[in-house]
Amino acid sequence: MPKHTHVNKQEKGICVIHGDPHYITFDGKTHHFQGPCTYVLSQQCGSELTNYRVEVTRSTVCNTIRFLHVVVLQVNGIFKTTPISLINGAVFVYTLGFSVFVSTDFGLEVSYNADALVTIKVPYRYQGATCGLCGNFNNDPDDDFQTPEGDIVSSLDFGKSWQVLSADEPECAVCEGPDCYDCPEDKKALFRNSDHCGILQDTSGPFAACHHVLSPETFVESCVYDLCLEGGQQNILCQALNVYASECQNVGVQLQNWRRPGFCGIHFESQSTGCPATCVKPEIPDDCARASVESCACNEGYVLSGADCVPVHECGCNFEGFYYHSGKTVILDQDCSRICDCISGNMTCHSHVCESHEECKVFNGERGCYARTCSVSGDPLY
C-alpha cells in the first residue's frame, strides 16, 4: 500500500478524510468506513500534552456523505460568521478558499470543505500520543486499527469502536457487506480510465507534477469507489479530483489548471493566495506562510467579508472575537443584557432587558428574548 508520503514534507502529521468516506491515517494507512453516526477522528491519548478531540457526525444514509460549504458556524449553539477568535485567541476559526479552518495555539489544525474533504494536522510532538479513526501516529501503519482498549481489529470493528455514544443516536447501524459496495468489473474499468479517475495517475496529465511527492494510487481507488456508489456522476468525480489537488497544494506542489469548460467548471482561480485581503486583515502580507488554494478571488478594491467580496467601506465589525456583517444587530451576553448594531465597521452597544413575558435563550442559532411558553398535555398536565 502506498504511503501518504507528504507527511515527511510537513512540520505536522496529517490525517485526511475524504469522499464516501475514506481515511488516510497519520501513518498512511487507508481504510473505508461507512458509519452513519458520531465518531472520534482524533484525540490526545496517554500523554501530558494538551488535550484535544475532533469528532465527526455522519449522515444516517449509509452510503451518502456530504459536507456543506460552511461560512456560518455554530459556537455554543449560536450562529457566527468567520473569522472567529475564542478563548483569548487560543482557538481561531477562519475561511480560506472553499474550506473552513480551525487552528489552535498548540499547533492543531482542522479544515473541511464542500468537496467532502477533512484534514487534521497535529505537531510531531504528538507522535505516539493520538488515537481515533486517524490512528496512533507512531510511524507504523500496521497497528493503526486499535480500539480504545488497545486491541488491533478489522477496519469495520475499528470504526465502530470509536463511536461516540449519545442519547440522540440510540440506534446506529453501520453499512457493511455487498449492499454497500457492489460495482461490476466493467464499471470499475471505465472509472479507472483517463477520462475519469485515471486522470490522477496519467503521467502526462495535469496531476503528474505531484506524483513524486504524493502517490495518486489510493486516491484513484477511492475515486472509483465513490463513482460506483453514485452512478458515475461528474460532480462526484470533480470532488475526488479536487481532494487530490488540494492535498498536492498542501505540500507545496502547484498544479496546472485541471478544470476546463464542461469539466468541473472554471469559475475560480486554481492558485489563489493563502492569505487573501479580508475586512479583518485588509492587506495581503508579502510573506504568506499558507499554501496557495483553489478559490474565488475578489476584484481589485474589494475584500472578503465572511465569504462575500465587498468594498472596504462596507466591511463589518470585528468585535469581542467575532465578526459581524455591516447592518447586523445582535443581542449579547447570557442574560441578553446588551443589544449591539454593526454599522460601517463600528459596533455600538446599549443596555437591554427582556420583557417580563420573555426569556433570554438561544433559538435556531440566535440569542434573543423569546416569549415564554406553556404546554398542556395528558389529564391535563401543565
Coordinates of C-alpha atoms in Angstrom, one line a residue:
M1 CA 0.0 0.0 0.0
P2 CA 1.5 3.4 -1.0
K3 CA 2.5 5.6 1.9
H4 CA 0.9 9.1 2.3
T5 CA 4.4 10.4 1.5
H6 CA 3.8 14.1 2.1
V7 CA 3.9 13.6 5.9
N8 CA 7.7 13.9 5.8
K9 CA 7.4 17.2 3.8
Q10 CA 5.5 18.9 6.6
E11 CA 6.1 20.0 10.1
K12 CA 3.0 18.2 11.2
G13 CA 1.4 14.8 10.9
I14 CA -1.6 14.8 8.5
C15 CA -4.8 12.7 8.5
V16 CA -7.2 13.0 5.6
I17 CA -10.8 12.0 5.4
H18 CA -12.5 12.3 2.0
G19 CA -15.2 11.0 -0.2
D20 CA -17.8 8.5 0.9
P21 CA -15.8 8.3 3.3
H22 CA -12.1 7.2 3.1
Y23 CA -9.5 7.7 5.7
I24 CA -5.8 8.1 5.4
T25 CA -4.3 7.9 8.9
F26 CA -1.3 9.9 10.2
D27 CA 0.8 6.8 9.4
G28 CA -0.5 6.4 5.8
K29 CA -3.0 3.6 6.3
T30 CA -6.1 3.8 4.1
H31 CA -9.4 2.4 5.2
H32 CA -13.1 2.9 4.3
F33 CA -15.8 3.1 6.9
Q34 CA -19.4 4.0 6.2
G35 CA -20.5 4.7 9.7
P36 CA -23.6 7.0 9.9
C37 CA -23.2 8.3 13.5
T38 CA -20.7 10.3 15.5
Y39 CA -17.1 9.1 15.8
V40 CA -13.8 10.2 17.3
L41 CA -11.5 11.2 14.4
S42 CA -8.5 12.0 16.6
Q43 CA -7.7 12.9 20.2
Q44 CA -4.8 13.1 22.5
C45 CA -4.2 9.8 24.3
G46 CA -1.9 8.8 27.1
S47 CA 0.4 11.7 27.4
E48 CA 0.7 15.1 29.2
L49 CA 0.4 17.1 26.0
T50 CA -2.5 19.5 25.5
N51 CA -5.8 17.6 25.3
Y52 CA -7.8 17.9 22.1
R53 CA -10.7 15.9 20.5
V54 CA -12.0 16.0 17.0
E55 CA -15.4 14.3 16.3
V56 CA -17.4 13.9 13.1
T57 CA -21.1 13.3 12.7
R58 CA -22.1 11.4 9.6
S59 CA -25.3 11.1 7.6
T60 CA -27.9 8.5 8.6
V61 CA -27.9 7.4 5.0
C62 CA -25.4 4.5 4.7
N63 CA -23.6 5.4 1.5
T64 CA -24.2 9.1 1.2
I65 CA -21.8 11.5 2.9
R66 CA -22.0 15.3 2.2
F67 CA -20.0 18.2 3.7
L68 CA -21.7 21.6 3.1
H69 CA -19.7 24.7 2.3
V70 CA -19.9 26.4 5.7
V71 CA -19.1 30.0 6.3
V72 CA -21.5 30.5 9.2
L73 CA -20.8 28.2 12.1
Q74 CA -22.4 27.4 15.4
V75 CA -20.4 28.3 18.5
N76 CA -22.1 27.0 21.6
G77 CA -25.3 26.8 19.6
I78 CA -25.1 30.3 18.2
F79 CA -24.5 31.1 14.5
K80 CA -21.3 33.0 13.9
T81 CA -19.6 34.3 10.8
T82 CA -15.9 33.7 10.3
P83 CA -13.3 34.8 11.4
I84 CA -13.8 33.8 15.0
S85 CA -11.4 34.1 17.9
L86 CA -12.1 32.0 21.0
I87 CA -10.5 31.6 24.5
N88 CA -8.4 34.8 24.2
G89 CA -7.1 33.7 20.8
A90 CA -6.2 30.1 21.7
V91 CA -8.6 29.0 19.0
F92 CA -9.0 30.7 15.7
V93 CA -11.6 29.9 13.0
Y94 CA -11.4 31.3 9.5
T95 CA -12.5 30.7 5.9
L96 CA -9.9 30.2 3.2
G97 CA -10.9 29.3 -0.4
F98 CA -13.7 26.7 -0.1
S99 CA -12.6 25.5 3.3
V100 CA -13.1 26.4 6.9
F101 CA -10.1 26.1 9.2
V102 CA -9.9 25.7 13.0
S103 CA -6.4 26.3 14.4
T104 CA -5.1 26.3 17.9
D105 CA -2.2 27.9 19.8
F106 CA -0.7 24.5 20.4
G107 CA -0.5 23.6 16.7
L108 CA -3.6 21.5 16.0
E109 CA -5.3 22.5 12.7
V110 CA -8.6 21.1 11.3
S111 CA -10.1 22.0 7.9
Y112 CA -13.1 20.9 6.0
N113 CA -14.7 21.9 2.7
A114 CA -17.6 21.4 0.3
D115 CA -15.8 18.6 -1.6
A116 CA -16.0 16.1 1.2
L117 CA -12.5 16.7 2.4
V118 CA -11.5 16.9 6.0
T119 CA -7.8 17.4 7.0
I120 CA -6.4 17.1 10.6
K121 CA -2.8 18.3 11.3
V122 CA -1.0 17.7 14.6
P123 CA 2.5 18.7 15.6
Y124 CA 5.2 16.0 15.6
R125 CA 5.4 16.1 19.4
Y126 CA 2.1 14.2 19.3
Q127 CA 3.8 11.1 17.7
G128 CA 2.5 8.0 19.5
A129 CA 0.1 10.2 21.5
T130 CA -3.0 10.1 19.4
C131 CA -5.9 7.7 18.9
G132 CA -9.2 7.5 17.0
L133 CA -10.0 6.9 13.3
C134 CA -6.8 8.7 12.3
G135 CA -4.7 6.2 14.1
N136 CA -1.9 6.4 16.7
F137 CA 0.7 8.4 14.7
N138 CA 3.7 6.1 15.6
N139 CA 5.0 5.7 12.0
D140 CA 3.7 2.1 11.9
P141 CA 0.6 1.7 9.7
D142 CA 0.2 -1.9 10.6
D143 CA -1.1 -1.2 14.1
D144 CA -3.4 1.7 13.3
F145 CA -6.7 -0.2 13.7
Q146 CA -6.6 -0.1 17.5
T147 CA -9.8 0.1 19.6
P148 CA -10.0 2.4 22.7
E149 CA -8.9 -0.8 24.7
G150 CA -5.8 -1.2 22.6
D151 CA -6.9 -4.3 20.6
I152 CA -6.0 -4.5 16.9
V153 CA -9.1 -5.4 14.9
S154 CA -10.6 -5.3 11.4
S155 CA -11.3 -2.0 9.7
L156 CA -15.0 -2.3 10.3
D157 CA -14.7 -3.2 14.0
F158 CA -12.1 -0.4 14.4
G159 CA -14.5 2.1 13.0
K160 CA -17.4 1.0 15.2
S161 CA -15.2 1.0 18.3
W162 CA -14.7 4.8 18.1
Q163 CA -18.4 5.7 18.0
V164 CA -19.4 8.4 20.5
L165 CA -22.4 7.1 22.4
S166 CA -25.2 9.7 22.5
A167 CA -28.9 9.6 23.5
D168 CA -29.5 11.4 20.2
E169 CA -28.3 8.3 18.3
P170 CA -29.8 5.3 20.1
E171 CA -29.5 3.1 17.0
C172 CA -26.5 3.3 14.7
A173 CA -26.4 0.6 12.1
V174 CA -23.2 0.6 10.1
C175 CA -23.4 -0.2 6.5
E176 CA -21.5 -3.4 5.7
G177 CA -21.5 -6.2 3.1
P178 CA -22.2 -6.2 -0.6
D179 CA -25.1 -3.7 -0.3
C180 CA -22.6 -1.0 0.4
Y181 CA -20.3 -1.6 -2.5
D182 CA -21.3 -3.7 -5.4
C183 CA -19.6 -2.5 -8.6
P184 CA -19.2 -4.6 -11.7
E185 CA -15.7 -5.0 -13.1
D186 CA -16.6 -3.3 -16.4
K187 CA -17.8 -0.2 -14.4
K188 CA -14.5 -0.2 -12.4
A189 CA -12.5 -0.4 -15.6
L190 CA -14.5 2.5 -17.0
F191 CA -14.0 4.7 -14.0
R192 CA -10.2 3.9 -13.9
N193 CA -9.7 5.3 -17.4
S194 CA -8.1 8.7 -18.1
D195 CA -11.4 10.3 -18.7
H196 CA -12.4 9.5 -15.1
C197 CA -10.4 8.7 -12.0
G198 CA -7.4 7.6 -14.1
I199 CA -6.6 11.2 -14.9
L200 CA -5.0 11.4 -11.5
Q201 CA -2.2 8.9 -12.3
D202 CA -1.8 9.9 -16.0
T203 CA 2.0 10.6 -16.3
S204 CA 1.3 13.3 -18.9
G205 CA -1.8 14.6 -17.3
P206 CA -2.4 17.7 -15.2
F207 CA -1.7 16.0 -11.9
A208 CA 1.7 14.4 -12.9
A209 CA 3.8 17.1 -11.2
C210 CA 2.5 15.8 -7.8
H211 CA 3.2 12.1 -8.3
H212 CA 6.8 12.2 -6.9
V213 CA 5.5 13.8 -3.7
L214 CA 2.1 12.2 -3.2
S215 CA 1.2 8.8 -4.8
P216 CA -2.2 9.0 -6.5
E217 CA -2.9 5.3 -6.2
T218 CA -5.1 5.4 -3.1
F219 CA -6.9 8.5 -4.4
V220 CA -7.7 6.7 -7.6
E221 CA -9.2 3.7 -5.8
S222 CA -11.3 5.9 -3.5
C223 CA -12.5 7.9 -6.6
V224 CA -13.6 4.7 -8.3
Y225 CA -15.3 3.6 -5.1
D226 CA -17.3 6.8 -4.9
L227 CA -18.2 6.9 -8.6
C228 CA -19.5 3.3 -8.3
L229 CA -21.7 4.2 -5.4
E230 CA -23.0 7.4 -7.0
G231 CA -23.6 6.1 -10.6
G232 CA -20.7 7.9 -12.2
Q233 CA -21.9 11.5 -11.5
Q234 CA -19.5 14.1 -12.7
N235 CA -19.8 16.2 -9.6
I236 CA -18.6 13.2 -7.6
L237 CA -15.6 12.8 -9.9
C238 CA -14.8 16.6 -9.6
Q239 CA -14.9 16.2 -5.8
A240 CA -12.5 13.3 -5.9
L241 CA -10.1 15.2 -8.2
N242 CA -10.2 18.3 -6.1
V243 CA -9.3 16.2 -3.0
Y244 CA -6.0 15.1 -4.6
A245 CA -5.4 18.7 -6.0
S246 CA -5.9 20.1 -2.5
E247 CA -3.5 17.7 -0.9
C248 CA -0.9 18.5 -3.6
Q249 CA -1.3 22.2 -2.8
N250 CA -0.9 21.3 0.9
V251 CA 2.6 20.0 0.2
G252 CA 3.6 23.0 -2.0
V253 CA 3.0 21.4 -5.4
Q254 CA 1.3 23.9 -7.8
L255 CA -0.6 22.1 -10.5
Q256 CA -1.7 23.3 -13.9
N257 CA -5.4 24.2 -14.1
W258 CA -7.1 20.8 -14.5
R259 CA -10.6 22.3 -14.8
R260 CA -11.9 23.2 -18.2
P261 CA -15.2 24.2 -19.8
G262 CA -17.7 21.4 -19.4
F263 CA -15.5 19.6 -17.0
C264 CA -15.6 20.7 -13.3
G265 CA -16.0 24.3 -14.2
I266 CA -13.5 27.2 -14.5
H267 CA -15.2 29.9 -12.4
F268 CA -12.4 30.4 -9.9
E269 CA -8.7 30.7 -9.6
S270 CA -6.7 27.4 -9.1
Q271 CA -3.8 29.1 -7.3
S272 CA -5.3 31.9 -5.3
T273 CA -3.3 33.3 -2.3
G274 CA -3.5 31.6 1.0
C275 CA -3.6 35.0 2.7
P276 CA -6.4 37.0 0.9
A277 CA -7.4 40.5 1.9
T278 CA -10.2 40.5 4.4
C279 CA -12.2 43.0 6.4
V280 CA -10.2 41.9 9.4
K281 CA -6.9 42.0 7.7
P282 CA -7.2 44.2 4.5
E283 CA -3.6 44.0 3.5
I284 CA -2.1 40.9 1.8
P285 CA 1.2 40.1 3.5
D286 CA 4.3 39.7 1.5
D287 CA 5.4 36.6 3.5
C288 CA 2.3 34.5 3.5
A289 CA 3.1 31.1 5.0
R290 CA 0.0 29.4 3.8
A291 CA -0.1 27.3 0.6
S292 CA -2.0 28.6 -2.4
V293 CA -5.6 27.4 -2.6
E294 CA -8.3 27.0 -5.2
S295 CA -10.6 29.8 -4.6
C296 CA -12.8 32.6 -5.8
A297 CA -10.8 35.9 -5.8
C298 CA -12.2 39.4 -5.1
N299 CA -11.8 42.1 -7.7
E300 CA -9.4 45.0 -7.1
G301 CA -10.7 47.3 -4.4
Y302 CA -12.8 44.6 -2.7
V303 CA -12.0 42.4 0.3
L304 CA -13.6 39.4 1.9
S305 CA -16.4 39.9 4.4
G306 CA -17.1 36.4 5.5
A307 CA -17.4 34.6 2.1
D308 CA -18.6 37.8 0.3
C309 CA -16.5 40.3 -1.6
V310 CA -17.3 43.9 -0.5
P311 CA -15.8 47.3 -0.9
V312 CA -13.6 48.2 2.2
H313 CA -16.1 50.9 3.3
E314 CA -18.8 48.2 3.6
C315 CA -16.9 46.0 5.9
G316 CA -18.5 44.8 9.1
C317 CA -17.2 44.7 12.7
N318 CA -14.6 42.6 14.4
F319 CA -15.9 42.7 18.0
E320 CA -15.0 40.6 21.1
G321 CA -13.5 37.8 18.9
F322 CA -16.4 37.5 16.4
Y323 CA -17.0 39.1 13.0
Y324 CA -20.4 40.7 12.2
H325 CA -21.6 41.9 8.8
S326 CA -22.4 45.6 8.4
G327 CA -26.0 46.2 9.3
K328 CA -26.2 43.3 11.7
T329 CA -28.0 43.7 15.1
V330 CA -27.2 41.1 17.8
I331 CA -28.2 40.5 21.4
L332 CA -25.2 39.5 23.5
D333 CA -24.5 38.0 26.9
Q334 CA -26.1 35.1 28.8
D335 CA -28.8 37.4 30.2
C336 CA -29.4 39.3 26.9
S337 CA -28.1 42.5 28.7
R338 CA -26.7 44.1 25.5
I339 CA -28.1 44.9 22.1
C340 CA -25.4 45.9 19.5
D341 CA -25.5 47.3 16.0
C342 CA -22.7 47.0 13.5
I343 CA -22.6 50.0 11.2
S344 CA -19.7 50.6 8.7
G345 CA -17.1 48.8 10.9
N346 CA -18.2 50.2 14.2
M347 CA -20.1 48.3 16.8
T348 CA -22.4 50.3 19.1
C349 CA -23.9 48.6 22.1
H350 CA -26.7 49.6 24.5
S351 CA -28.1 48.0 27.7
H352 CA -31.0 45.7 27.1
V353 CA -33.6 43.8 29.2
C354 CA -36.1 41.2 28.1
E355 CA -39.8 41.9 28.7
S356 CA -41.5 40.2 31.7
H357 CA -43.3 37.7 29.4
E358 CA -40.0 36.9 27.6
E359 CA -37.0 34.7 28.4
C360 CA -33.4 35.0 27.2
K361 CA -32.4 31.9 25.3
V362 CA -30.8 30.6 22.1
F363 CA -33.3 29.6 19.4
N364 CA -32.4 28.5 15.9
G365 CA -28.8 29.6 16.4
E366 CA -29.8 33.2 17.5
R367 CA -29.7 34.6 21.1
G368 CA -32.7 36.7 21.9
C369 CA -35.7 37.4 24.0
Y370 CA -38.4 34.9 23.2
A371 CA -42.0 34.6 24.5
R372 CA -42.4 32.2 27.4
T373 CA -44.5 29.2 26.6
C374 CA -46.9 27.0 28.5
S375 CA -47.7 23.5 27.3
V376 CA -50.8 21.4 28.2
S377 CA -50.9 17.6 27.9
G378 CA -52.4 14.5 29.5
D379 CA -55.2 14.6 32.0
P380 CA -54.2 17.5 31.8
L381 CA -50.7 18.4 32.9
Y382 CA -49.5 22.0 32.7

